[in-house]
mmCIF file with all atom_site columns, C-alpha atoms in Angstrom:
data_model
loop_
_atom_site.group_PDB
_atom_site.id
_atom_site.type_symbol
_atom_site.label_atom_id
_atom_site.label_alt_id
_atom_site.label_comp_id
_atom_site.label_asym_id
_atom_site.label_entity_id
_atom_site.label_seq_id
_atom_site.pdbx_PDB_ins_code
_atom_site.Cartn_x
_atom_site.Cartn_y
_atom_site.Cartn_z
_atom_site.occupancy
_atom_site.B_iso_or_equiv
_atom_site.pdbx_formal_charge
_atom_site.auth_seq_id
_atom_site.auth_comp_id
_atom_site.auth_asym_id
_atom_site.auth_atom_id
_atom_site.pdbx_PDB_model_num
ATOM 1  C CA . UNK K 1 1  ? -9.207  2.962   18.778  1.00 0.00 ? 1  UNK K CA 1
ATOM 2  C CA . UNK K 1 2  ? -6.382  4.686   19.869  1.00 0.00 ? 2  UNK K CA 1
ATOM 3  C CA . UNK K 1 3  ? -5.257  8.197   18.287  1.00 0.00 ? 3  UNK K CA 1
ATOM 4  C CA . UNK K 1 4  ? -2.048  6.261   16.435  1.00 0.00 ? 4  UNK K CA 1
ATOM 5  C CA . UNK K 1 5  ? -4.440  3.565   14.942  1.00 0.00 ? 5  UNK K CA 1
ATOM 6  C CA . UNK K 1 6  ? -6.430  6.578   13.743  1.00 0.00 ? 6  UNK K CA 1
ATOM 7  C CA . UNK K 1 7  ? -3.334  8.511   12.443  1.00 0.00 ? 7  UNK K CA 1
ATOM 8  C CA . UNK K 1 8  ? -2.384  4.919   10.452  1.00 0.00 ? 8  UNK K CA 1
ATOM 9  C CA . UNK K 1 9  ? -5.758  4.610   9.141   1.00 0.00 ? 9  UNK K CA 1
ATOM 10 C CA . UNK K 1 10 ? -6.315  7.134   7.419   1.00 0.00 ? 10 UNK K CA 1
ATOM 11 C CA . UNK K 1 11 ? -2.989  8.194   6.270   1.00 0.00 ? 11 UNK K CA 1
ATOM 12 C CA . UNK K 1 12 ? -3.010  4.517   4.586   1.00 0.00 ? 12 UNK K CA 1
ATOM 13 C CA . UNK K 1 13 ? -5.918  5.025   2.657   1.00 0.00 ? 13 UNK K CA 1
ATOM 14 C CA . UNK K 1 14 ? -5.032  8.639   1.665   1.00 0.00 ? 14 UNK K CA 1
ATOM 15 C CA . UNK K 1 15 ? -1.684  6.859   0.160   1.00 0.00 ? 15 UNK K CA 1
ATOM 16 C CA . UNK K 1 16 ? -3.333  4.007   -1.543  1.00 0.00 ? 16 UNK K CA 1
ATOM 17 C CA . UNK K 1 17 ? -6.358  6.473   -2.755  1.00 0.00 ? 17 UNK K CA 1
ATOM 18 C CA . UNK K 1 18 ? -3.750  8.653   -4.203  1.00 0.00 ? 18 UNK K CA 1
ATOM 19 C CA . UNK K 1 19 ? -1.755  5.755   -5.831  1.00 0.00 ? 19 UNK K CA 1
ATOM 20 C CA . UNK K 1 20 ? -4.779  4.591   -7.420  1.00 0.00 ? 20 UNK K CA 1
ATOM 21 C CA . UNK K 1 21 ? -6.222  7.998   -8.345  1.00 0.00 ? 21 UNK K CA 1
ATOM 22 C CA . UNK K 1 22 ? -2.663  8.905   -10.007 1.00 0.00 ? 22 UNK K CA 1
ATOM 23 C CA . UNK K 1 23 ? -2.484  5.724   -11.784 1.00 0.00 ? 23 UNK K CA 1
ATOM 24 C CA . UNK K 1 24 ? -6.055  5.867   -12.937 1.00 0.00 ? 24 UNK K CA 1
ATOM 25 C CA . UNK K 1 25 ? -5.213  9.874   -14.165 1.00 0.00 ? 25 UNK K CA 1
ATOM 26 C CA . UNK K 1 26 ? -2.070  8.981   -16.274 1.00 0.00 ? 26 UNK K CA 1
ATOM 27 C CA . UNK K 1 27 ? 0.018   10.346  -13.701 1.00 0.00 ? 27 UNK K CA 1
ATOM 28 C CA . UNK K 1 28 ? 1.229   6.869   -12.733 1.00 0.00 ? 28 UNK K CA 1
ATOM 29 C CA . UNK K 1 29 ? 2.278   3.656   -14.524 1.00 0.00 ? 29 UNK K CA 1
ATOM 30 C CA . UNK K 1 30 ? 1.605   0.349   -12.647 1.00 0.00 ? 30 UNK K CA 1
ATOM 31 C CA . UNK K 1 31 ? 5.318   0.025   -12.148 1.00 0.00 ? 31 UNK K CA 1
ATOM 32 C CA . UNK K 1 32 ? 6.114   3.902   -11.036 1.00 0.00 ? 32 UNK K CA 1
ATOM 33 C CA . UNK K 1 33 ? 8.174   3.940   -7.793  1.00 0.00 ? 33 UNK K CA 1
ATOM 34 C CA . UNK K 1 34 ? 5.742   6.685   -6.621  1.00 0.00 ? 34 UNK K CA 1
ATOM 35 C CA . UNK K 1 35 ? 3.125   4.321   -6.999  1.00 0.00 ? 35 UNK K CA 1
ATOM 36 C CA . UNK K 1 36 ? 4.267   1.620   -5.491  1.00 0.00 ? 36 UNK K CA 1
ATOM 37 C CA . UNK K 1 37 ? 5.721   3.252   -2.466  1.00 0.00 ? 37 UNK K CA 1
ATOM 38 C CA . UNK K 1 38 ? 2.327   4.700   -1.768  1.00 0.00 ? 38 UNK K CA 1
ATOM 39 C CA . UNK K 1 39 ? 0.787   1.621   -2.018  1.00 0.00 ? 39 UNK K CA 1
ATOM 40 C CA . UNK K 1 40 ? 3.482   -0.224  -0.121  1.00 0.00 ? 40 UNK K CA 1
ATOM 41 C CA . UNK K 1 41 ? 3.241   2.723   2.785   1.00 0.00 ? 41 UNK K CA 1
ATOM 42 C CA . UNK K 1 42 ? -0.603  2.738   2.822   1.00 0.00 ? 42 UNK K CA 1
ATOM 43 C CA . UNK K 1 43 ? -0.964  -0.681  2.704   1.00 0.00 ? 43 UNK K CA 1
ATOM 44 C CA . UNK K 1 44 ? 1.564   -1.545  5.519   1.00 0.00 ? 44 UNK K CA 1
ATOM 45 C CA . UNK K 1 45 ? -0.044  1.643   7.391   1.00 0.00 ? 45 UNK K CA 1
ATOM 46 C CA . UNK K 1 46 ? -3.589  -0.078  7.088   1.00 0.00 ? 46 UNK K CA 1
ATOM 47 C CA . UNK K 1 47 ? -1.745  -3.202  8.491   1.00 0.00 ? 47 UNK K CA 1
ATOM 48 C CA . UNK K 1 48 ? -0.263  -1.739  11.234  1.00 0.00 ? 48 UNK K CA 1
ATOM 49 C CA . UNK K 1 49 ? -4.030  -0.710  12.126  1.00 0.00 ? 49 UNK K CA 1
ATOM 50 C CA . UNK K 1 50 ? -5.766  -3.796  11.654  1.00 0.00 ? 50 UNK K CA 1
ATOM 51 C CA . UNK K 1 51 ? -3.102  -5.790  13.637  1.00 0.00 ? 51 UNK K CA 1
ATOM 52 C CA . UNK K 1 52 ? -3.358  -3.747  16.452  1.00 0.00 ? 52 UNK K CA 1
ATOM 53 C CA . UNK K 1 53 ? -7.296  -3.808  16.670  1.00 0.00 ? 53 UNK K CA 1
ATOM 54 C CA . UNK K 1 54 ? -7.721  -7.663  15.981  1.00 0.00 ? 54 UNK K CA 1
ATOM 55 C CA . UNK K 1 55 ? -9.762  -7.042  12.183  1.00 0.00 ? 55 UNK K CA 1
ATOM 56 C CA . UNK K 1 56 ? -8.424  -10.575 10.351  1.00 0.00 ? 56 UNK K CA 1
ATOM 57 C CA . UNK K 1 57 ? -10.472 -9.814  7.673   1.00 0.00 ? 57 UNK K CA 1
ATOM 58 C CA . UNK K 1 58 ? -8.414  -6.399  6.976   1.00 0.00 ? 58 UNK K CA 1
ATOM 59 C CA . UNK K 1 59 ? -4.988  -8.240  8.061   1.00 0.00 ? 59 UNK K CA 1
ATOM 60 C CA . UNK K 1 60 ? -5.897  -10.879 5.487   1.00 0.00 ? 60 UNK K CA 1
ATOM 61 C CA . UNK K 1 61 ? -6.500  -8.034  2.800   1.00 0.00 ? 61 UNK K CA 1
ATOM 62 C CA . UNK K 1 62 ? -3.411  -5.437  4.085   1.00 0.00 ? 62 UNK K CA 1
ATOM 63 C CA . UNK K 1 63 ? -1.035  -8.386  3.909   1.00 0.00 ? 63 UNK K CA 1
ATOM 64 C CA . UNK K 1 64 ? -1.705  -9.479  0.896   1.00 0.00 ? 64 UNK K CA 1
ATOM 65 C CA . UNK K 1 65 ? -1.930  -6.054  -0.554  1.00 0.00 ? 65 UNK K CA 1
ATOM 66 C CA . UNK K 1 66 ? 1.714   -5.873  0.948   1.00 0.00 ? 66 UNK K CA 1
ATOM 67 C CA . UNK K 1 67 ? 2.668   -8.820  -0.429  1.00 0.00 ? 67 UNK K CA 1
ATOM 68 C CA . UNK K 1 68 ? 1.602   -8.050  -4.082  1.00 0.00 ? 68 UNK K CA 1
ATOM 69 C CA . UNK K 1 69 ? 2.782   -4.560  -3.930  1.00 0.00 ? 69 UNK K CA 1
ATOM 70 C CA . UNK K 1 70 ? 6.197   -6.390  -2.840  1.00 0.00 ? 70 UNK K CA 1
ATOM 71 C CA . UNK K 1 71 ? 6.448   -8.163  -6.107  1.00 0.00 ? 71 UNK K CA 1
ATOM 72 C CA . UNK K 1 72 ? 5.796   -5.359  -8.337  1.00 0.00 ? 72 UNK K CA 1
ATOM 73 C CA . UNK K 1 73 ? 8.968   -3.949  -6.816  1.00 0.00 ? 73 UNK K CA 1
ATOM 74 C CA . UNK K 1 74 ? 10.740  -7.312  -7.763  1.00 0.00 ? 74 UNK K CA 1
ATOM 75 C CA . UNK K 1 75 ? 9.325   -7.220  -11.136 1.00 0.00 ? 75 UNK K CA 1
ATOM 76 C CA . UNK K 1 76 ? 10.217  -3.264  -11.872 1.00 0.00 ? 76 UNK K CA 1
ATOM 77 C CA . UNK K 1 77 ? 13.676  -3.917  -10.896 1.00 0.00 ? 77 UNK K CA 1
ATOM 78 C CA . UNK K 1 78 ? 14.295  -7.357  -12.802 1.00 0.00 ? 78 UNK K CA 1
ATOM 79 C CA . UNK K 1 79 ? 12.830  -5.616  -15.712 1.00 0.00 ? 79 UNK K CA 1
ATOM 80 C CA . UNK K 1 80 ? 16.141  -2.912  -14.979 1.00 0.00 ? 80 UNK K CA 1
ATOM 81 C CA . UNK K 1 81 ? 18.378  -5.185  -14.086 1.00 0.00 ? 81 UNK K CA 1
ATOM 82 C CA . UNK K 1 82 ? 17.987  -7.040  -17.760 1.00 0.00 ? 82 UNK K CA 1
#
């Protein structure tokens, strides 16, 4: 794996970790923007890694982790927006 791969890795799962560890703490609510920009970030990161080493298992997973992440931005900022 190359040394950006790495980089992506593990930053990704640092975000996420720290997403869920804030939102698990009280720190977060499942709407925060903090939260769900590091789990956007981490979870494209993770994508990024998995894409570029062939892992469909972990695409499958990334995507749709960027995928649900997407529509908790949708729903914070409908809930604003009414």
């Amino acid at each position: 794996m190359e040394p950006l791969t790495q980089i992506a890795s593990f930053c990704g799962a640092v975000f996420i970790l720290a997403g869920y560890f804030g939102l698990q703490a009280g720190k977060f609510s499942e709407f925060n923007l903090v939260y769900l920009g590091l789990n956007f970030t981490g979870a494209s990161m993770l994508l990024f890694s998995a894409w570029y080493t062939g892992q469909i298992g972990f695409i499958l997973l990334e995507g749709a982790w960027v995928l649900v992440t997407v529509f908790g931005f949708l729903k914070r900022f409908s809930r604003l927006s009414s």
